């Protein structure tokens, strides 16, 4: 039937082989029973980029004939068949999982789009970390250990101290936003702020805000509604403070050149 | 005040890499990184944070590789202490709650 359908080589050349079975003990070969007589059970599916299926199949069949002539009648594996441009799917043994196939196709399309378009459309800093992870043709910002080696790490200690101080200031600020009657002590507020930062760092979408409200409720018994209100007020004040800082920054006031201070 | 302190911390970290830059560089890095976290990204803004630092330091003529080193160190400085302290505090909080639970029963 296959030859009649394709009509590409002499009848019987392909299907005259006896039933050939792969031995299950041979792990290098897939334990699939290939039955040439029951070729209709195999769906020969052209690869998506295969335009001339007949030509590819003829090449495949001739390849088998050559193998048979030299005494090596091994039927090629599925990978070999795919290399020749054919996907042999055994419908008897395994049904095609259409959603999975569709998902793979979609994934391949996305990967192709990613490879073809993204590196060109993204700016140079799209790959801030190492290039081997995300090779980018336009990437200029590559991580260098030289920069770390030449840096003066003594400055990190005061930086860390100032960061801790800023955390405490934030806790005080949050505490002051509560009404005097319901104002929580500074200890639970500080702990809730730290836990909020912890969850902000490990969870997306600033989930730490909710965590610190819950924690303050458990620690100091404050109302969740009031805590939520103060958290929103904090965010608004943060935004205003950032805008003020941005307007104060000389590089953002419209000056084209940014000078280096001594 | 807290933002000024954080920008001071950013600037002190920056001094470890570029001693010539002024305090305004720290402010600009802080503003850029904070605003960049609005972009949906991985937790802790991995990638976006570093890109924002690169963008912020570009007007100052800092090399990208050096700026990236600074960004990685700054990100670690703003991630590791918070995570460690947060874990410790959360652990203590859980223990306190467990201890308080039998008393309330």
mmCIF file of C-alpha atoms in Angstrom:
data_model
loop_
_atom_site.group_PDB
_atom_site.id
_atom_site.type_symbol
_atom_site.label_atom_id
_atom_site.label_comp_id
_atom_site.label_asym_id
_atom_site.label_seq_id
_atom_site.Cartn_x
_atom_site.Cartn_y
_atom_site.Cartn_z
ATOM 1 C CA UNK A 1 0.000 0.000 0.000
ATOM 2 C CA UNK A 2 2.822 2.273 0.875
ATOM 3 C CA UNK A 3 4.570 1.738 -2.437
ATOM 4 C CA UNK A 4 1.330 2.140 -4.307
ATOM 5 C CA UNK A 5 0.662 5.364 -2.543
ATOM 6 C CA UNK A 6 4.092 6.729 -3.130
ATOM 7 C CA UNK A 7 5.064 4.844 -6.264
ATOM 8 C CA UNK A 8 8.646 5.736 -5.844
ATOM 9 C CA UNK A 9 10.487 2.434 -6.054
ATOM 10 C CA UNK A 10 9.973 -1.038 -7.358
ATOM 11 C CA UNK A 11 7.179 -2.962 -5.657
ATOM 12 C CA UNK A 12 8.210 -5.263 -2.913
ATOM 13 C CA UNK A 13 11.674 -3.916 -2.466
ATOM 14 C CA UNK A 14 10.801 -2.299 0.767
ATOM 15 C CA UNK A 15 8.165 -4.626 2.154
ATOM 16 C CA UNK A 16 9.618 -7.956 1.130
ATOM 17 C CA UNK A 17 11.626 -8.179 4.268
ATOM 18 C CA UNK A 18 10.411 -10.685 6.801
ATOM 19 C CA UNK A 19 9.022 -9.551 10.049
ATOM 20 C CA UNK A 20 11.846 -8.100 11.920
ATOM 21 C CA UNK A 21 11.819 -7.509 15.586
ATOM 22 C CA UNK A 22 14.178 -5.678 17.741
ATOM 23 C CA UNK A 23 15.340 -7.541 20.743
ATOM 24 C CA UNK A 24 14.311 -5.987 23.997
ATOM 25 C CA UNK A 25 17.646 -6.890 25.529
ATOM 26 C CA UNK A 26 19.424 -4.558 23.188
ATOM 27 C CA UNK A 27 18.947 -1.305 24.987
ATOM 28 C CA UNK A 28 20.631 0.752 22.312
ATOM 29 C CA UNK A 29 17.818 -0.072 19.952
ATOM 30 C CA UNK A 30 14.266 0.765 20.808
ATOM 31 C CA UNK A 31 12.229 -2.396 21.507
ATOM 32 C CA UNK A 32 9.746 -1.629 18.790
ATOM 33 C CA UNK A 33 8.452 -4.331 16.472
ATOM 34 C CA UNK A 34 8.672 -3.094 12.970
ATOM 35 C CA UNK A 35 6.379 -4.936 10.642
ATOM 36 C CA UNK A 36 6.857 -3.966 7.082
ATOM 37 C CA UNK A 37 3.716 -5.774 6.020
ATOM 38 C CA UNK A 38 1.721 -3.766 8.412
ATOM 39 C CA UNK A 39 3.127 -0.502 7.289
ATOM 40 C CA UNK A 40 -0.322 0.968 7.378
ATOM 41 C CA UNK A 41 -0.152 0.796 11.131
ATOM 42 C CA UNK A 42 2.573 3.303 11.083
ATOM 43 C CA UNK A 43 1.624 6.769 10.353
ATOM 44 C CA UNK A 44 4.275 8.330 8.254
ATOM 45 C CA UNK A 45 4.140 11.876 9.122
ATOM 46 C CA UNK A 46 6.238 14.373 7.338
ATOM 47 C CA UNK A 47 8.202 16.784 9.365
ATOM 48 C CA UNK A 48 6.847 20.242 9.178
ATOM 49 C CA UNK A 49 9.673 21.471 7.060
ATOM 50 C CA UNK A 50 9.522 18.467 4.715
ATOM 51 C CA UNK A 51 8.041 19.616 1.465
ATOM 52 C CA UNK A 52 8.825 16.614 -0.705
ATOM 53 C CA UNK A 53 7.819 13.606 1.318
ATOM 54 C CA UNK A 54 8.105 11.179 -1.598
ATOM 55 C CA UNK A 55 11.659 12.137 -2.275
ATOM 56 C CA UNK A 56 12.641 11.778 1.338
ATOM 57 C CA UNK A 57 10.974 8.416 1.662
ATOM 58 C CA UNK A 58 12.663 7.138 -1.495
ATOM 59 C CA UNK A 59 15.976 8.133 -0.064
ATOM 60 C CA UNK A 60 15.132 6.322 3.122
ATOM 61 C CA UNK A 61 14.093 3.162 1.300
ATOM 62 C CA UNK A 62 17.231 3.152 -0.800
ATOM 63 C CA UNK A 63 19.199 3.565 2.338
ATOM 64 C CA UNK A 64 17.607 0.411 3.712
ATOM 65 C CA UNK A 65 18.324 -1.429 0.492
ATOM 66 C CA UNK A 66 21.943 -0.479 0.633
ATOM 67 C CA UNK A 67 22.116 -1.581 4.228
ATOM 68 C CA UNK A 68 20.494 -4.890 3.272
ATOM 69 C CA UNK A 69 22.936 -5.377 0.394
ATOM 70 C CA UNK A 70 25.951 -4.994 2.625
ATOM 71 C CA UNK A 71 24.471 -7.383 5.135
ATOM 72 C CA UNK A 72 23.490 -4.880 7.749
ATOM 73 C CA UNK A 73 19.724 -5.063 7.690
ATOM 74 C CA UNK A 74 19.192 -3.064 10.776
ATOM 75 C CA UNK A 75 16.144 -0.962 10.543
ATOM 76 C CA UNK A 76 17.030 2.577 11.478
ATOM 77 C CA UNK A 77 15.815 3.885 14.739
ATOM 78 C CA UNK A 78 13.254 6.604 15.051
ATOM 79 C CA UNK A 79 15.997 9.166 15.428
ATOM 80 C CA UNK A 80 17.533 7.986 12.148
ATOM 81 C CA UNK A 81 14.185 8.262 10.434
ATOM 82 C CA UNK A 82 13.714 11.753 11.747
ATOM 83 C CA UNK A 83 17.161 12.624 10.477
ATOM 84 C CA UNK A 84 15.970 11.576 7.084
ATOM 85 C CA UNK A 85 13.039 13.907 7.403
ATOM 86 C CA UNK A 86 10.360 11.475 8.525
ATOM 87 C CA UNK A 87 8.642 10.984 11.795
ATOM 88 C CA UNK A 88 7.586 7.393 12.240
ATOM 89 C CA UNK A 89 4.866 7.160 14.794
ATOM 90 C CA UNK A 90 3.779 3.759 15.952
ATOM 91 C CA UNK A 91 0.084 4.079 16.503
ATOM 92 C CA UNK A 92 -0.227 0.536 17.780
ATOM 93 C CA UNK A 93 2.103 0.904 20.685
ATOM 94 C CA UNK A 94 1.642 4.478 21.670
ATOM 95 C CA UNK A 95 -1.052 6.917 20.858
ATOM 96 C CA UNK A 96 -0.054 10.398 19.937
ATOM 97 C CA UNK A 97 -0.774 12.764 22.730
ATOM 98 C CA UNK A 98 -2.131 15.656 20.763
ATOM 99 C CA UNK A 99 -1.994 18.295 23.529
ATOM 100 C CA UNK A 100 1.627 17.416 24.207
ATOM 101 C CA UNK A 101 2.489 17.612 20.520
ATOM 102 C CA UNK A 102 0.705 20.949 20.255
ATOM 103 C CA UNK A 103 2.529 22.208 23.343
ATOM 104 C CA UNK A 104 5.867 21.111 21.883
ATOM 105 C CA UNK A 105 5.109 22.879 18.635
ATOM 106 C CA UNK A 106 4.161 26.009 20.511
ATOM 107 C CA UNK A 107 7.333 25.780 22.579
ATOM 108 C CA UNK A 108 9.424 25.378 19.447
ATOM 109 C CA UNK A 109 7.736 28.378 17.865
ATOM 110 C CA UNK A 110 8.354 30.486 20.947
ATOM 111 C CA UNK A 111 11.988 29.373 21.046
ATOM 112 C CA UNK A 112 12.413 30.250 17.397
ATOM 113 C CA UNK A 113 10.853 33.652 17.968
ATOM 114 C CA UNK A 114 13.052 34.163 21.018
ATOM 115 C CA UNK A 115 16.211 33.293 19.135
ATOM 116 C CA UNK A 116 15.379 35.281 16.047
ATOM 117 C CA UNK A 117 13.969 38.487 17.477
ATOM 118 C CA UNK A 118 14.804 39.103 21.088
ATOM 119 C CA UNK A 119 18.573 39.625 20.972
ATOM 120 C CA UNK A 120 18.149 42.138 18.194
ATOM 121 C CA UNK A 121 15.281 44.061 19.707
ATOM 122 C CA UNK A 122 16.588 44.168 23.250
ATOM 123 C CA UNK A 123 19.111 46.732 24.405
ATOM 124 C CA UNK A 124 22.624 45.776 25.301
ATOM 125 C CA UNK A 125 21.864 45.425 28.965
ATOM 126 C CA UNK A 126 19.243 42.758 28.356
ATOM 127 C CA UNK A 127 21.776 40.195 29.435
ATOM 128 C CA UNK A 128 23.145 41.574 32.648
ATOM 129 C CA UNK A 129 24.646 38.362 33.883
ATOM 130 C CA UNK A 130 26.885 35.912 32.166
ATOM 131 C CA UNK A 131 26.523 35.525 28.449
ATOM 132 C CA UNK A 132 26.774 31.725 28.366
ATOM 133 C CA UNK A 133 23.421 31.496 30.145
ATOM 134 C CA UNK A 134 21.692 33.796 27.738
ATOM 135 C CA UNK A 135 23.829 34.411 24.687
ATOM 136 C CA UNK A 136 23.133 37.783 23.258
ATOM 137 C CA UNK A 137 24.758 39.165 20.167
ATOM 138 C CA UNK A 138 24.501 42.732 21.373
ATOM 139 C CA UNK A 139 25.433 42.171 24.975
ATOM 140 C CA UNK A 140 28.184 44.380 26.277
ATOM 141 C CA UNK A 141 27.532 44.144 30.006
ATOM 142 C CA UNK A 142 29.365 41.040 31.066
ATOM 143 C CA UNK A 143 30.225 40.152 34.583
ATOM 144 C CA UNK A 144 33.911 40.340 35.367
ATOM 145 C CA UNK A 145 35.641 39.074 38.453
ATOM 146 C CA UNK A 146 38.264 41.729 37.917
ATOM 147 C CA UNK A 147 35.814 44.373 39.088
ATOM 148 C CA UNK A 148 35.231 42.458 42.305
ATOM 149 C CA UNK A 149 38.918 41.833 42.865
ATOM 150 C CA UNK A 150 39.870 45.472 42.532
ATOM 151 C CA UNK A 151 37.045 46.752 44.706
ATOM 152 C CA UNK A 152 37.528 47.919 48.272
ATOM 153 C CA UNK A 153 35.210 45.818 50.359
ATOM 154 C CA UNK A 154 35.819 47.845 53.507
ATOM 155 C CA UNK A 155 33.050 50.152 52.324
ATOM 156 C CA UNK A 156 30.525 47.347 52.562
ATOM 157 C CA UNK A 157 30.567 47.318 56.347
ATOM 158 C CA UNK A 158 29.268 50.894 56.803
ATOM 159 C CA UNK A 159 26.871 50.260 53.941
ATOM 160 C CA UNK A 160 25.464 47.277 55.791
ATOM 161 C CA UNK A 161 25.180 49.290 59.002
ATOM 162 C CA UNK A 162 23.379 52.123 57.246
ATOM 163 C CA UNK A 163 21.040 49.607 55.633
ATOM 164 C CA UNK A 164 20.158 48.176 59.041
ATOM 165 C CA UNK A 165 19.591 51.698 60.341
ATOM 166 C CA UNK A 166 17.289 52.441 57.424
ATOM 167 C CA UNK A 167 15.280 49.336 58.264
ATOM 168 C CA UNK A 168 14.834 50.555 61.817
ATOM 169 C CA UNK A 169 13.821 53.994 60.539
ATOM 170 C CA UNK A 170 11.229 52.345 58.355
ATOM 171 C CA UNK A 171 9.842 50.474 61.317
ATOM 172 C CA UNK A 172 9.636 53.718 63.304
ATOM 173 C CA UNK A 173 7.926 55.397 60.390
ATOM 174 C CA UNK A 174 5.381 52.607 60.174
ATOM 175 C CA UNK A 175 4.773 52.788 63.891
ATOM 176 C CA UNK A 176 4.171 56.530 63.740
ATOM 177 C CA UNK A 177 1.533 56.060 61.065
ATOM 178 C CA UNK A 178 -0.728 54.274 63.548
ATOM 179 C CA UNK A 179 -3.072 56.211 65.774
ATOM 180 C CA UNK A 180 -1.669 56.831 69.270
ATOM 181 C CA UNK A 181 -4.312 54.610 70.872
ATOM 182 C CA UNK A 182 -3.552 51.606 68.746
ATOM 183 C CA UNK A 183 0.138 52.231 68.156
ATOM 184 C CA UNK A 184 2.139 48.980 68.425
ATOM 185 C CA UNK A 185 5.492 48.831 70.253
ATOM 186 C CA UNK A 186 8.661 49.276 68.263
ATOM 187 C CA UNK A 187 9.841 45.683 68.766
ATOM 188 C CA UNK A 188 6.995 43.906 66.971
ATOM 189 C CA UNK A 189 6.941 46.616 64.303
ATOM 190 C CA UNK A 190 10.626 46.120 63.584
ATOM 191 C CA UNK A 191 10.242 42.356 63.453
ATOM 192 C CA UNK A 192 7.241 42.656 61.140
ATOM 193 C CA UNK A 193 9.196 45.003 58.886
ATOM 194 C CA UNK A 194 12.094 42.538 58.696
ATOM 195 C CA UNK A 195 9.756 39.666 57.877
ATOM 196 C CA UNK A 196 8.039 41.830 55.278
ATOM 197 C CA UNK A 197 11.395 42.499 53.624
ATOM 198 C CA UNK A 198 12.180 38.797 53.789
ATOM 199 C CA UNK A 199 9.023 37.878 51.913
ATOM 200 C CA UNK A 200 9.420 40.777 49.513
ATOM 201 C CA UNK A 201 12.776 39.309 48.577
ATOM 202 C CA UNK A 202 11.745 35.722 48.081
ATOM 203 C CA UNK A 203 8.240 36.173 46.701
ATOM 204 C CA UNK A 204 7.089 38.184 43.711
ATOM 205 C CA UNK A 205 4.522 40.996 43.661
ATOM 206 C CA UNK A 206 5.560 42.449 47.024
ATOM 207 C CA UNK A 207 3.904 39.722 49.025
ATOM 208 C CA UNK A 208 5.857 40.898 52.062
ATOM 209 C CA UNK A 209 3.356 43.693 52.631
ATOM 210 C CA UNK A 210 0.662 41.164 53.445
ATOM 211 C CA UNK A 211 3.096 39.100 55.515
ATOM 212 C CA UNK A 212 4.099 41.990 57.731
ATOM 213 C CA UNK A 213 0.467 42.960 58.315
ATOM 214 C CA UNK A 214 -0.334 39.420 59.398
ATOM 215 C CA UNK A 215 2.731 39.256 61.586
ATOM 216 C CA UNK A 216 1.964 42.558 63.305
ATOM 217 C CA UNK A 217 -1.534 41.320 63.984
ATOM 218 C CA UNK A 218 -0.124 38.187 65.617
ATOM 219 C CA UNK A 219 2.555 40.017 67.555
ATOM 220 C CA UNK A 220 0.801 43.166 68.709
ATOM 221 C CA UNK A 221 -2.842 42.512 67.977
ATOM 222 C CA UNK A 222 -3.292 45.520 65.728
ATOM 223 C CA UNK A 223 -6.226 45.723 63.406
ATOM 224 C CA UNK A 224 -5.522 44.370 59.943
ATOM 225 C CA UNK A 225 -7.523 47.137 58.338
ATOM 226 C CA UNK A 226 -5.501 49.812 60.061
ATOM 227 C CA UNK A 227 -2.247 48.046 59.199
ATOM 228 C CA UNK A 228 -3.322 47.812 55.586
ATOM 229 C CA UNK A 229 -4.150 51.486 55.546
ATOM 230 C CA UNK A 230 -0.772 52.416 56.998
ATOM 231 C CA UNK A 231 0.985 50.129 54.512
ATOM 232 C CA UNK A 232 -0.783 51.853 51.614
ATOM 233 C CA UNK A 233 0.096 55.242 53.088
ATOM 234 C CA UNK A 234 3.696 54.090 53.334
ATOM 235 C CA UNK A 235 3.794 53.098 49.691
ATOM 236 C CA UNK A 236 2.361 56.454 48.652
ATOM 237 C CA UNK A 237 4.880 58.312 50.775
ATOM 238 C CA UNK A 238 7.622 56.107 49.300
ATOM 239 C CA UNK A 239 6.560 57.096 45.820
ATOM 240 C CA UNK A 240 6.531 60.785 46.728
ATOM 241 C CA UNK A 241 9.926 60.481 48.389
ATOM 242 C CA UNK A 242 11.332 58.805 45.285
ATOM 243 C CA UNK A 243 9.970 61.550 43.058
ATOM 244 C CA UNK A 244 11.522 64.186 45.306
ATOM 245 C CA UNK A 245 14.833 62.343 45.288
ATOM 246 C CA UNK A 246 14.671 61.982 41.532
ATOM 247 C CA UNK A 247 14.066 65.687 41.081
ATOM 248 C CA UNK A 248 16.941 66.444 43.435
ATOM 249 C CA UNK A 249 19.341 64.211 41.578
ATOM 250 C CA UNK A 250 21.490 66.353 39.236
ATOM 251 C CA UNK A 251 21.525 63.727 36.543
ATOM 252 C CA UNK A 252 17.741 63.873 36.316
ATOM 253 C CA UNK A 253 17.358 67.636 36.219
ATOM 254 C CA UNK A 254 18.017 67.734 32.531
ATOM 255 C CA UNK A 255 21.745 68.347 32.667
ATOM 256 C CA UNK A 256 23.348 66.469 29.842
ATOM 257 C CA UNK A 257 26.641 65.853 31.522
ATOM 258 C CA UNK A 258 27.019 64.274 34.896
ATOM 259 C CA UNK A 259 30.121 65.398 36.660
ATOM 260 C CA UNK A 260 32.193 63.263 38.946
ATOM 261 C CA UNK A 261 32.665 64.756 42.345
ATOM 262 C CA UNK A 262 35.953 64.344 44.089
ATOM 263 C CA UNK B 1 15.019 59.791 55.922
ATOM 264 C CA UNK B 2 14.911 56.070 55.281
ATOM 265 C CA UNK B 3 15.371 56.610 51.551
ATOM 266 C CA UNK B 4 18.277 58.933 52.190
ATOM 267 C CA UNK B 5 19.838 56.257 54.370
ATOM 268 C CA UNK B 6 19.313 53.600 51.724
ATOM 269 C CA UNK B 7 20.813 55.834 49.063
ATOM 270 C CA UNK B 8 23.708 56.473 51.428
ATOM 271 C CA UNK B 9 24.161 52.731 51.698
ATOM 272 C CA UNK B 10 24.090 52.421 47.903
ATOM 273 C CA UNK B 11 26.643 55.171 47.590
ATOM 274 C CA UNK B 12 28.937 53.604 50.196
ATOM 275 C CA UNK B 13 28.797 50.364 48.251
ATOM 276 C CA UNK B 14 29.516 52.274 45.080
ATOM 277 C CA UNK B 15 32.596 53.806 46.684
ATOM 278 C CA UNK B 16 34.056 50.333 46.899
ATOM 279 C CA UNK B 17 34.091 50.213 43.104
ATOM 280 C CA UNK B 18 34.256 53.845 41.960
ATOM 281 C CA UNK B 19 35.685 56.182 44.603
ATOM 282 C CA UNK B 20 35.213 59.238 42.381
ATOM 283 C CA UNK B 21 31.460 59.202 42.141
ATOM 284 C CA UNK B 22 29.346 61.542 44.218
ATOM 285 C CA UNK B 23 26.362 60.945 46.430
ATOM 286 C CA UNK B 24 23.944 61.774 43.623
ATOM 287 C CA UNK B 25 24.999 58.574 41.869
ATOM 288 C CA UNK B 26 23.737 56.611 44.845
ATOM 289 C CA UNK B 27 20.442 58.496 44.696
ATOM 290 C CA UNK B 28 20.079 57.828 41.002
ATOM 291 C CA UNK B 29 20.843 54.135 41.436
ATOM 292 C CA UNK B 30 18.296 53.915 44.237
ATOM 293 C CA UNK B 31 15.576 55.682 42.264
ATOM 294 C CA UNK B 32 16.213 53.642 39.136
ATOM 295 C CA UNK B 33 16.333 50.298 40.870
ATOM 296 C CA UNK B 34 13.236 51.003 42.946
ATOM 297 C CA UNK B 35 11.238 52.123 39.947
ATOM 298 C CA UNK B 36 12.506 49.194 37.890
ATOM 299 C CA UNK B 37 11.017 46.753 40.378
ATOM 300 C CA UNK B 38 7.600 47.811 39.101
ATOM 301 C CA UNK B 39 8.407 45.647 36.072
ATOM 302 C CA UNK B 40 7.173 42.106 36.649
ATOM 303 C CA UNK B 41 10.215 39.994 37.237
ATOM 304 C CA UNK B 42 11.594 37.111 39.201
ATOM 305 C CA UNK B 43 11.499 37.288 42.993
ATOM 306 C CA UNK B 44 13.914 39.924 44.311
ATOM 307 C CA UNK B 45 14.015 41.420 40.824
ATOM 308 C CA UNK B 46 16.874 39.260 39.628
ATOM 309 C CA UNK B 47 18.059 40.629 36.319
ATOM 310 C CA UNK B 48 15.912 43.724 36.334
ATOM 311 C CA UNK B 49 17.805 45.134 39.313
ATOM 312 C CA UNK B 50 21.165 44.636 37.603
ATOM 313 C CA UNK B 51 19.904 46.132 34.356
ATOM 314 C CA UNK B 52 18.609 49.169 36.237
ATOM 315 C CA UNK B 53 21.997 49.687 37.893
ATOM 316 C CA UNK B 54 23.707 49.509 34.509
ATOM 317 C CA UNK B 55 21.320 52.088 33.112
ATOM 318 C CA UNK B 56 21.724 54.369 36.110
ATOM 319 C CA UNK B 57 25.513 54.315 36.034
ATOM 320 C CA UNK B 58 25.858 54.753 32.288
ATOM 321 C CA UNK B 59 25.588 58.580 32.403
ATOM 322 C CA UNK B 60 28.507 58.607 34.843
ATOM 323 C CA UNK B 61 30.729 56.824 32.381
ATOM 324 C CA UNK B 62 31.130 53.715 34.490
ATOM 325 C CA UNK B 63 32.127 50.672 32.474
ATOM 326 C CA UNK B 64 29.390 48.117 32.089
ATOM 327 C CA UNK B 65 31.465 45.289 33.513
ATOM 328 C CA UNK B 66 32.330 47.321 36.601
ATOM 329 C CA UNK B 67 28.736 48.491 36.969
ATOM 330 C CA UNK B 68 27.587 44.912 36.733
ATOM 331 C CA UNK B 69 30.006 43.842 39.426
ATOM 332 C CA UNK B 70 28.661 46.641 41.584
ATOM 333 C CA UNK B 71 25.090 45.607 40.783
ATOM 334 C CA UNK B 72 25.720 42.017 41.810
ATOM 335 C CA UNK B 73 27.349 43.039 45.081
ATOM 336 C CA UNK B 74 24.637 45.597 45.803
ATOM 337 C CA UNK B 75 21.937 43.054 45.089
ATOM 338 C CA UNK B 76 23.593 40.556 47.376
ATOM 339 C CA UNK B 77 23.890 43.244 50.055
ATOM 340 C CA UNK B 78 20.195 43.973 49.752
ATOM 341 C CA UNK B 79 19.178 40.337 49.637
ATOM 342 C CA UNK B 80 21.299 38.179 51.899
ATOM 343 C CA UNK B 81 21.053 40.205 55.158
ATOM 344 C CA UNK B 82 17.308 40.613 54.788
ATOM 345 C CA UNK B 83 16.786 36.935 54.091
ATOM 346 C CA UNK B 84 18.992 35.821 56.978
ATOM 347 C CA UNK B 85 17.468 38.299 59.437
ATOM 348 C CA UNK B 86 13.973 37.529 58.184
ATOM 349 C CA UNK B 87 14.490 33.817 58.625
ATOM 350 C CA UNK B 88 15.800 34.275 62.155
ATOM 351 C CA UNK B 89 12.945 36.584 63.137
ATOM 352 C CA UNK B 90 10.364 34.310 61.541
ATOM 353 C CA UNK B 91 11.803 31.316 63.341
ATOM 354 C CA UNK B 92 11.632 33.139 66.669
ATOM 355 C CA UNK B 93 8.099 34.262 65.919
ATOM 356 C CA UNK B 94 7.002 30.699 65.174
ATOM 357 C CA UNK B 95 8.538 29.460 68.408
ATOM 358 C CA UNK B 96 6.809 32.204 70.370
ATOM 359 C CA UNK B 97 3.479 31.288 68.796
ATOM 360 C CA UNK B 98 3.985 27.598 69.611
ATOM 361 C CA UNK B 99 4.864 28.436 73.165
ATOM 362 C CA UNK B 100 1.836 30.691 73.500
ATOM 363 C CA UNK B 101 -0.572 28.141 72.028
ATOM 364 C CA UNK B 102 -0.622 25.663 74.992
ATOM 365 C CA UNK B 103 -0.993 28.521 77.473
ATOM 366 C CA UNK B 104 -4.078 29.813 75.691
ATOM 367 C CA UNK B 105 -5.598 26.316 75.723
#
